[in-house]
Amino acid sequence: MKKITFAAVIAASALVLTACSSGGAATGSGDETYNWDMTITVSETSTWWAGAEKFGELLDEKSDGRMTLNIFANEQLSGGDPAAGVEMLTNGDKTFSYNSPIIYSGIDPRFSAITAPFLYADYEEADAAIADGGAAAYEKLTEDLNIKMLGFGESGFRQVTNSKKEITTPSDIAGLKLRVAGSELFLNIYQELGADPVTMNFSEVFTSLQNGTIDGQENPFDVISSNGLMEVQGYLSVWNYVYDPLILGMNLDQYNALSDADKAIVDEAAAEANEFQIKLSRDAEATQLAEMKEQMKVTELSPAQLVAFREALQPVYDRYESKWTAEVLEAVQPK
């Protein structure tokens, strides 16, 4: 498969290791210091932020204070634009980020394979697929973009909210103006269901829902809850239609410039932080759902109701199989 990179990556030779006290590449002497920036797409009240904070704490602890992490919420370093944020990661303008594969799919459509509709029935299926080839496939994809993938965190299963009506059948979605993630796949999913999907930076979503510019949006419980979207939405449909992991990415040039000992510190801290963030996200779901039930009409779709949605979206699968490629699609299949 031909490598797909940003133009900026071509100039990677001009990159320098951020804030290395030795003034050059790490030498492995153990006294190098680092001051790194990391971004997340959503707010400080999310489990994304908590996972990033844990990552920073672990880096500081494991390096005896040599590694400092500055965390920015709401894609502050790229003006709220997560796609521009990924580009910053590829060219070394920042060192780390938590981003969904949905954002990466705007660069390379193969990334959206793991977010195919109704791919996984539950977290157990998703975990098994990621452990048995899924993670390895995405490590290769990110390397093509000059990014070192340090494992997956988790945003969770995506749901849909709106201010107009209860959604229980595909026809209920028809005509709704819904903000969707910035991905061709998500635009096609909702077009297939007859909606009027639009994309916008997540930082604009609350205001757009509040003033009626859009009728609804789709996101996991944590994003809906931590950003207070239930304050401006009347209906939530729980259908778990897309599983959404989070790529913890590091600029590959900066990772490669580390000593072996410092790479081990970063790897270990990332693994522990991802595990912490995933557990926090899953543990919070029941409480978040209960709180949303107090403010919205919540409809949990039955397996029989979901069959109609799966059948309605079969043309999307047929259209995207070649874009995902057989290799990547096989890697993320339920085991």
Tab-separated table of C-alpha atoms in Angstrom:
chain	number	residue	atom	x	y	z
A	1	MET	CA	0.000	0.000	0.000
A	2	LYS	CA	1.398	3.386	-0.994
A	3	LYS	CA	2.262	5.606	1.924
A	4	ILE	CA	-0.131	8.500	2.482
A	5	THR	CA	1.393	11.492	4.231
A	6	PHE	CA	0.907	15.206	4.652
A	7	ALA	CA	3.166	17.421	2.545
A	8	ALA	CA	4.608	18.696	5.761
A	9	VAL	CA	5.961	15.269	6.583
A	10	ILE	CA	8.270	15.496	3.586
A	11	ALA	CA	10.153	18.173	5.458
A	12	ALA	CA	10.627	15.963	8.493
A	13	SER	CA	14.379	16.321	8.338
A	14	ALA	CA	13.948	19.882	9.570
A	15	LEU	CA	12.375	18.769	12.818
A	16	VAL	CA	14.165	19.112	16.128
A	17	LEU	CA	13.553	17.307	19.380
A	18	THR	CA	11.464	19.569	21.595
A	19	ALA	CA	13.300	21.069	24.568
A	20	CYS	CA	16.087	18.525	24.788
A	21	SER	CA	18.573	19.832	27.323
A	22	SER	CA	21.545	18.412	25.458
A	23	GLY	CA	20.710	20.670	22.493
A	24	GLY	CA	20.395	17.716	20.106
A	25	ALA	CA	19.168	14.156	19.892
A	26	ALA	CA	18.961	12.157	23.077
A	27	THR	CA	22.214	10.486	23.949
A	28	GLY	CA	20.924	7.981	26.469
A	29	SER	CA	22.886	9.540	29.332
A	30	GLY	CA	19.697	9.826	31.356
A	31	ASP	CA	19.845	13.599	31.983
A	32	GLU	CA	17.848	14.865	28.983
A	33	THR	CA	14.762	16.903	29.818
A	34	TYR	CA	11.627	17.263	27.714
A	35	ASN	CA	8.749	19.726	27.703
A	36	TRP	CA	6.014	18.271	25.492
A	37	ASP	CA	2.586	19.451	24.317
A	38	MET	CA	-0.468	17.181	24.042
A	39	THR	CA	-3.979	17.958	22.794
A	40	ILE	CA	-7.403	16.368	23.103
A	41	THR	CA	-10.508	17.188	21.064
A	42	VAL	CA	-12.972	17.612	23.926
A	43	SER	CA	-13.161	19.370	27.303
A	44	GLU	CA	-11.302	19.156	30.604
A	45	THR	CA	-14.252	17.338	32.198
A	46	SER	CA	-13.896	14.313	29.882
A	47	THR	CA	-12.192	10.994	30.502
A	48	TRP	CA	-9.906	11.955	27.580
A	49	TRP	CA	-8.520	14.741	29.752
A	50	ALA	CA	-8.226	12.442	32.763
A	51	GLY	CA	-6.274	9.941	30.652
A	52	ALA	CA	-3.962	12.667	29.365
A	53	GLU	CA	-3.394	13.900	32.922
A	54	LYS	CA	-2.556	10.376	34.056
A	55	PHE	CA	-0.115	10.070	31.146
A	56	GLY	CA	1.602	13.288	32.224
A	57	GLU	CA	1.809	12.147	35.836
A	58	LEU	CA	3.321	8.811	34.817
A	59	LEU	CA	5.878	10.435	32.513
A	60	ASP	CA	6.935	12.757	35.317
A	61	GLU	CA	7.127	9.929	37.849
A	62	LYS	CA	8.941	7.387	35.667
A	63	SER	CA	11.475	9.948	34.390
A	64	ASP	CA	12.203	11.471	37.812
A	65	GLY	CA	10.802	14.785	36.611
A	66	ARG	CA	12.663	14.955	33.286
A	67	MET	CA	9.498	14.662	31.163
A	68	THR	CA	6.854	17.384	31.411
A	69	LEU	CA	3.503	17.227	29.581
A	70	ASN	CA	1.411	20.328	28.818
A	71	ILE	CA	-2.199	19.355	28.009
A	72	PHE	CA	-4.579	21.442	25.896
A	73	ALA	CA	-8.321	20.710	25.646
A	74	ASN	CA	-10.684	21.457	22.748
A	75	GLU	CA	-7.863	21.350	20.160
A	76	GLN	CA	-6.663	24.740	21.386
A	77	LEU	CA	-3.375	24.516	19.493
A	78	SER	CA	-5.136	24.182	16.132
A	79	GLY	CA	-8.028	26.600	16.553
A	80	GLY	CA	-10.487	23.842	17.437
A	81	ASP	CA	-9.781	21.872	14.239
A	82	PRO	CA	-8.842	18.249	15.037
A	83	ALA	CA	-7.747	17.501	11.459
A	84	ALA	CA	-5.293	20.402	11.617
A	85	GLY	CA	-4.266	19.045	15.005
A	86	VAL	CA	-3.284	15.704	13.470
A	87	GLU	CA	-1.252	17.578	10.876
A	88	MET	CA	0.565	19.360	13.713
A	89	LEU	CA	1.376	15.954	15.153
A	90	THR	CA	2.802	14.690	11.867
A	91	ASN	CA	5.114	17.667	11.442
A	92	GLY	CA	6.205	17.921	15.071
A	93	ASP	CA	4.485	21.182	16.066
A	94	LYS	CA	3.210	19.178	19.035
A	95	THR	CA	4.337	15.852	20.420
A	96	PHE	CA	1.229	13.921	21.530
A	97	SER	CA	-2.528	13.766	20.986
A	98	TYR	CA	-5.608	11.698	21.675
A	99	ASN	CA	-7.603	11.577	18.429
A	100	SER	CA	-10.269	9.274	17.066
A	101	PRO	CA	-9.493	7.212	13.953
A	102	ILE	CA	-12.462	9.118	12.501
A	103	ILE	CA	-10.250	12.221	12.270
A	104	TYR	CA	-7.384	10.238	10.747
A	105	SER	CA	-9.752	8.848	8.110
A	106	GLY	CA	-9.883	12.276	6.497
A	107	ILE	CA	-6.242	11.646	5.550
A	108	ASP	CA	-6.428	7.922	4.824
A	109	PRO	CA	-9.854	6.195	4.541
A	110	ARG	CA	-8.389	2.923	5.807
A	111	PHE	CA	-8.521	4.388	9.330
A	112	SER	CA	-12.332	4.311	9.308
A	113	ALA	CA	-12.493	0.495	9.102
A	114	ILE	CA	-12.628	0.134	12.886
A	115	THR	CA	-15.513	2.627	13.009
A	116	ALA	CA	-17.675	0.736	10.500
A	117	PRO	CA	-21.329	0.753	11.601
A	118	PHE	CA	-22.411	-2.154	13.814
A	119	LEU	CA	-18.999	-3.811	13.567
A	120	TYR	CA	-18.909	-4.787	17.267
A	121	ALA	CA	-21.792	-5.868	19.457
A	122	ASP	CA	-20.048	-4.932	22.706
A	123	TYR	CA	-16.743	-3.985	24.346
A	124	GLU	CA	-15.698	-7.631	24.652
A	125	GLU	CA	-15.780	-8.048	20.872
A	126	ALA	CA	-13.908	-4.783	20.335
A	127	ASP	CA	-11.214	-5.698	22.875
A	128	ALA	CA	-10.664	-9.111	21.288
A	129	ALA	CA	-10.362	-7.700	17.773
A	130	ILE	CA	-7.918	-4.983	18.849
A	131	ALA	CA	-5.755	-7.496	20.711
A	132	ASP	CA	-5.789	-9.955	17.815
A	133	GLY	CA	-4.483	-7.789	14.989
A	134	GLY	CA	-6.433	-4.526	15.145
A	135	ALA	CA	-3.858	-2.566	17.119
A	136	ALA	CA	-0.983	-3.861	14.993
A	137	ALA	CA	-2.771	-2.776	11.802
A	138	TYR	CA	-3.274	0.748	13.119
A	139	GLU	CA	0.324	1.002	14.277
A	140	LYS	CA	1.314	0.492	10.628
A	141	LEU	CA	-1.213	3.039	9.371
A	142	THR	CA	-0.053	5.748	11.771
A	143	GLU	CA	3.594	5.115	10.927
A	144	ASP	CA	2.750	6.049	7.326
A	145	LEU	CA	1.837	9.490	8.706
A	146	ASN	CA	5.059	9.923	10.722
A	147	ILE	CA	3.194	9.108	13.933
A	148	LYS	CA	4.063	6.528	16.566
A	149	MET	CA	0.878	4.941	17.913
A	150	LEU	CA	1.214	4.338	21.644
A	151	GLY	CA	-1.893	2.187	21.916
A	152	PHE	CA	-5.606	2.858	22.063
A	153	GLY	CA	-7.635	4.790	24.581
A	154	GLU	CA	-11.383	4.887	24.159
A	155	SER	CA	-14.205	7.286	23.393
A	156	GLY	CA	-16.807	4.513	23.482
A	157	PHE	CA	-19.847	3.495	21.482
A	158	ARG	CA	-21.448	6.391	19.625
A	159	GLN	CA	-25.104	7.367	20.119
A	160	VAL	CA	-27.370	9.976	18.494
A	161	THR	CA	-29.238	12.894	20.088
A	162	ASN	CA	-31.686	15.418	18.650
A	163	SER	CA	-34.183	18.082	19.621
A	164	LYS	CA	-37.088	16.965	17.433
A	165	LYS	CA	-38.270	13.399	18.051
A	166	GLU	CA	-37.608	9.905	19.317
A	167	ILE	CA	-35.553	7.751	16.925
A	168	THR	CA	-36.464	4.065	16.773
A	169	THR	CA	-36.435	3.337	13.005
A	170	PRO	CA	-34.316	4.495	10.043
A	171	SER	CA	-37.213	6.633	8.789
A	172	ASP	CA	-37.107	8.656	12.040
A	173	ILE	CA	-33.664	9.987	11.101
A	174	ALA	CA	-34.807	11.180	7.671
A	175	GLY	CA	-34.799	14.963	7.344
A	176	LEU	CA	-32.915	15.689	10.573
A	177	LYS	CA	-29.990	18.102	10.306
A	178	LEU	CA	-27.293	16.325	12.290
A	179	ARG	CA	-23.729	17.278	13.028
A	180	VAL	CA	-21.512	14.269	12.351
A	181	ALA	CA	-17.826	13.619	12.848
A	182	GLY	CA	-15.585	15.049	10.118
A	183	SER	CA	-15.425	11.918	8.012
A	184	GLU	CA	-16.717	10.938	4.593
A	185	LEU	CA	-17.907	7.649	6.085
A	186	PHE	CA	-20.129	9.394	8.630
A	187	LEU	CA	-21.548	11.736	6.022
A	188	ASN	CA	-22.399	8.706	3.881
A	189	ILE	CA	-23.964	6.802	6.811
A	190	TYR	CA	-26.419	9.572	7.552
A	191	GLN	CA	-27.087	10.396	3.913
A	192	GLU	CA	-28.009	6.731	3.429
A	193	LEU	CA	-30.485	7.096	6.308
A	194	GLY	CA	-32.012	10.190	4.733
A	195	ALA	CA	-30.663	12.767	7.166
A	196	ASP	CA	-29.061	16.105	6.316
A	197	PRO	CA	-25.587	15.591	7.828
A	198	VAL	CA	-23.152	18.467	8.312
A	199	THR	CA	-19.631	18.642	9.693
A	200	MET	CA	-18.262	21.298	12.018
A	201	ASN	CA	-15.569	21.549	14.654
A	202	PHE	CA	-16.769	20.049	17.915
A	203	SER	CA	-16.133	23.354	19.708
A	204	GLU	CA	-19.058	24.824	17.728
A	205	VAL	CA	-21.573	22.053	18.437
A	206	PHE	CA	-23.145	23.224	21.720
A	207	THR	CA	-23.918	26.701	20.387
A	208	SER	CA	-25.234	25.309	17.095
A	209	LEU	CA	-27.586	22.969	18.965
A	210	GLN	CA	-28.648	25.771	21.276
A	211	ASN	CA	-29.579	28.186	18.490
A	212	GLY	CA	-31.164	25.537	16.254
A	213	THR	CA	-28.622	25.672	13.455
A	214	ILE	CA	-28.568	21.869	13.724
A	215	ASP	CA	-31.149	19.452	15.144
A	216	GLY	CA	-28.786	16.933	16.663
A	217	GLN	CA	-25.416	15.201	16.771
A	218	GLU	CA	-23.795	11.820	17.420
A	219	ASN	CA	-21.167	11.003	20.034
A	220	PRO	CA	-20.402	8.587	22.896
A	221	PHE	CA	-21.891	9.067	26.374
A	222	ASP	CA	-18.731	10.662	27.772
A	223	VAL	CA	-18.608	13.380	25.126
A	224	ILE	CA	-22.347	14.090	25.405
A	225	SER	CA	-22.224	14.232	29.185
A	226	SER	CA	-18.932	16.055	29.750
A	227	ASN	CA	-19.936	18.799	27.319
A	228	GLY	CA	-23.471	19.231	28.674
A	229	LEU	CA	-25.203	18.482	25.378
A	230	MET	CA	-28.277	17.150	27.221
A	231	GLU	CA	-28.994	20.766	28.175
A	232	VAL	CA	-29.815	21.533	24.520
A	233	GLN	CA	-31.165	18.158	23.338
A	234	GLY	CA	-34.455	16.443	24.101
A	235	TYR	CA	-33.908	12.909	22.789
A	236	LEU	CA	-31.151	10.310	23.067
A	237	SER	CA	-31.199	7.044	21.128
A	238	VAL	CA	-28.842	4.388	22.488
A	239	TRP	CA	-27.907	2.157	19.563
A	240	ASN	CA	-24.147	1.599	19.937
A	241	TYR	CA	-23.821	1.888	16.185
A	242	VAL	CA	-20.077	2.703	16.034
A	243	TYR	CA	-17.237	1.753	18.361
A	244	ASP	CA	-14.782	4.650	18.664
A	245	PRO	CA	-11.297	4.042	20.098
A	246	LEU	CA	-8.741	6.810	20.616
A	247	ILE	CA	-5.278	6.774	19.105
A	248	LEU	CA	-2.622	7.986	21.533
A	249	GLY	CA	-0.163	9.310	18.967
A	250	MET	CA	3.361	10.720	19.263
A	251	ASN	CA	5.360	12.421	16.543
A	252	LEU	CA	7.502	9.595	15.152
A	253	ASP	CA	10.660	11.649	14.659
A	254	GLN	CA	10.599	12.766	18.273
A	255	TYR	CA	9.952	9.218	19.453
A	256	ASN	CA	12.828	7.837	17.379
A	257	ALA	CA	15.189	10.479	18.771
A	258	LEU	CA	14.691	9.203	22.317
A	259	SER	CA	17.151	6.862	23.964
A	260	ASP	CA	15.985	3.270	24.390
A	261	ALA	CA	15.468	3.887	28.103
A	262	ASP	CA	13.313	6.945	27.452
A	263	LYS	CA	11.304	5.122	24.777
A	264	ALA	CA	10.568	2.469	27.402
A	265	ILE	CA	9.351	5.159	29.809
A	266	VAL	CA	7.011	6.623	27.176
A	267	ASP	CA	5.729	3.190	26.149
A	268	GLU	CA	5.036	2.123	29.743
A	269	ALA	CA	3.389	5.402	30.699
A	270	ALA	CA	1.182	5.290	27.602
A	271	ALA	CA	0.045	1.711	28.249
A	272	GLU	CA	-0.862	2.500	31.849
A	273	ALA	CA	-2.600	5.758	30.946
A	274	ASN	CA	-4.665	4.110	28.207
A	275	GLU	CA	-5.746	1.330	30.556
A	276	PHE	CA	-6.707	3.926	33.173
A	277	GLN	CA	-8.672	6.045	30.685
A	278	ILE	CA	-10.579	3.087	29.219
A	279	LYS	CA	-11.619	1.827	32.652
A	280	LEU	CA	-12.654	5.311	33.726
A	281	SER	CA	-14.747	5.764	30.574
A	282	ARG	CA	-16.523	2.432	30.896
A	283	ASP	CA	-17.116	2.796	34.635
A	284	ALA	CA	-18.687	6.224	34.096
A	285	GLU	CA	-21.221	5.139	31.485
A	286	ALA	CA	-23.959	3.913	33.836
A	287	THR	CA	-23.843	7.114	35.881
A	288	GLN	CA	-23.753	9.307	32.784
A	289	LEU	CA	-26.725	7.499	31.246
A	290	ALA	CA	-28.733	7.822	34.457
A	291	GLU	CA	-28.050	11.558	34.545
A	292	MET	CA	-29.033	11.964	30.897
A	293	LYS	CA	-32.297	10.108	31.543
A	294	GLU	CA	-33.204	12.869	33.976
A	295	GLN	CA	-32.839	15.516	31.255
A	296	MET	CA	-33.742	13.757	27.985
A	297	LYS	CA	-36.094	11.091	26.735
A	298	VAL	CA	-33.763	8.112	26.371
A	299	THR	CA	-34.642	5.242	24.034
A	300	GLU	CA	-32.532	2.090	24.167
A	301	LEU	CA	-33.025	0.269	20.866
A	302	SER	CA	-33.672	-3.463	20.981
A	303	PRO	CA	-31.772	-6.034	18.887
A	304	ALA	CA	-34.832	-6.379	16.670
A	305	GLN	CA	-34.956	-2.621	16.063
A	306	LEU	CA	-31.245	-2.551	15.191
A	307	VAL	CA	-31.704	-5.083	12.385
A	308	ALA	CA	-33.484	-2.464	10.289
A	309	PHE	CA	-30.605	-0.023	10.697
A	310	ARG	CA	-28.014	-2.655	9.770
A	311	GLU	CA	-29.942	-3.554	6.641
A	312	ALA	CA	-30.368	0.112	5.700
A	313	LEU	CA	-26.608	0.655	5.944
A	314	GLN	CA	-25.507	-2.357	3.896
A	315	PRO	CA	-24.881	-0.130	0.834
A	316	VAL	CA	-22.342	1.816	2.920
A	317	TYR	CA	-20.467	-1.388	3.681
A	318	ASP	CA	-20.507	-2.348	0.017
A	319	ARG	CA	-19.141	1.072	-0.966
A	320	TYR	CA	-16.344	1.151	1.595
A	321	GLU	CA	-14.913	-2.367	1.570
A	322	SER	CA	-12.403	-1.472	-1.138
A	323	LYS	CA	-11.439	1.767	0.624
A	324	TRP	CA	-10.806	-0.014	3.903
A	325	THR	CA	-8.817	-2.729	2.060
A	326	ALA	CA	-9.156	-6.418	2.784
A	327	GLU	CA	-6.053	-6.394	5.014
A	328	VAL	CA	-7.249	-3.717	7.423
A	329	LEU	CA	-10.866	-4.881	7.405
A	330	GLU	CA	-9.783	-8.406	8.276
A	331	ALA	CA	-7.605	-7.101	11.113
A	332	VAL	CA	-10.552	-5.398	12.842
A	333	GLN	CA	-13.185	-8.108	12.346
A	334	PRO	CA	-14.834	-9.539	15.512
A	335	LYS	CA	-13.002	-12.638	16.658
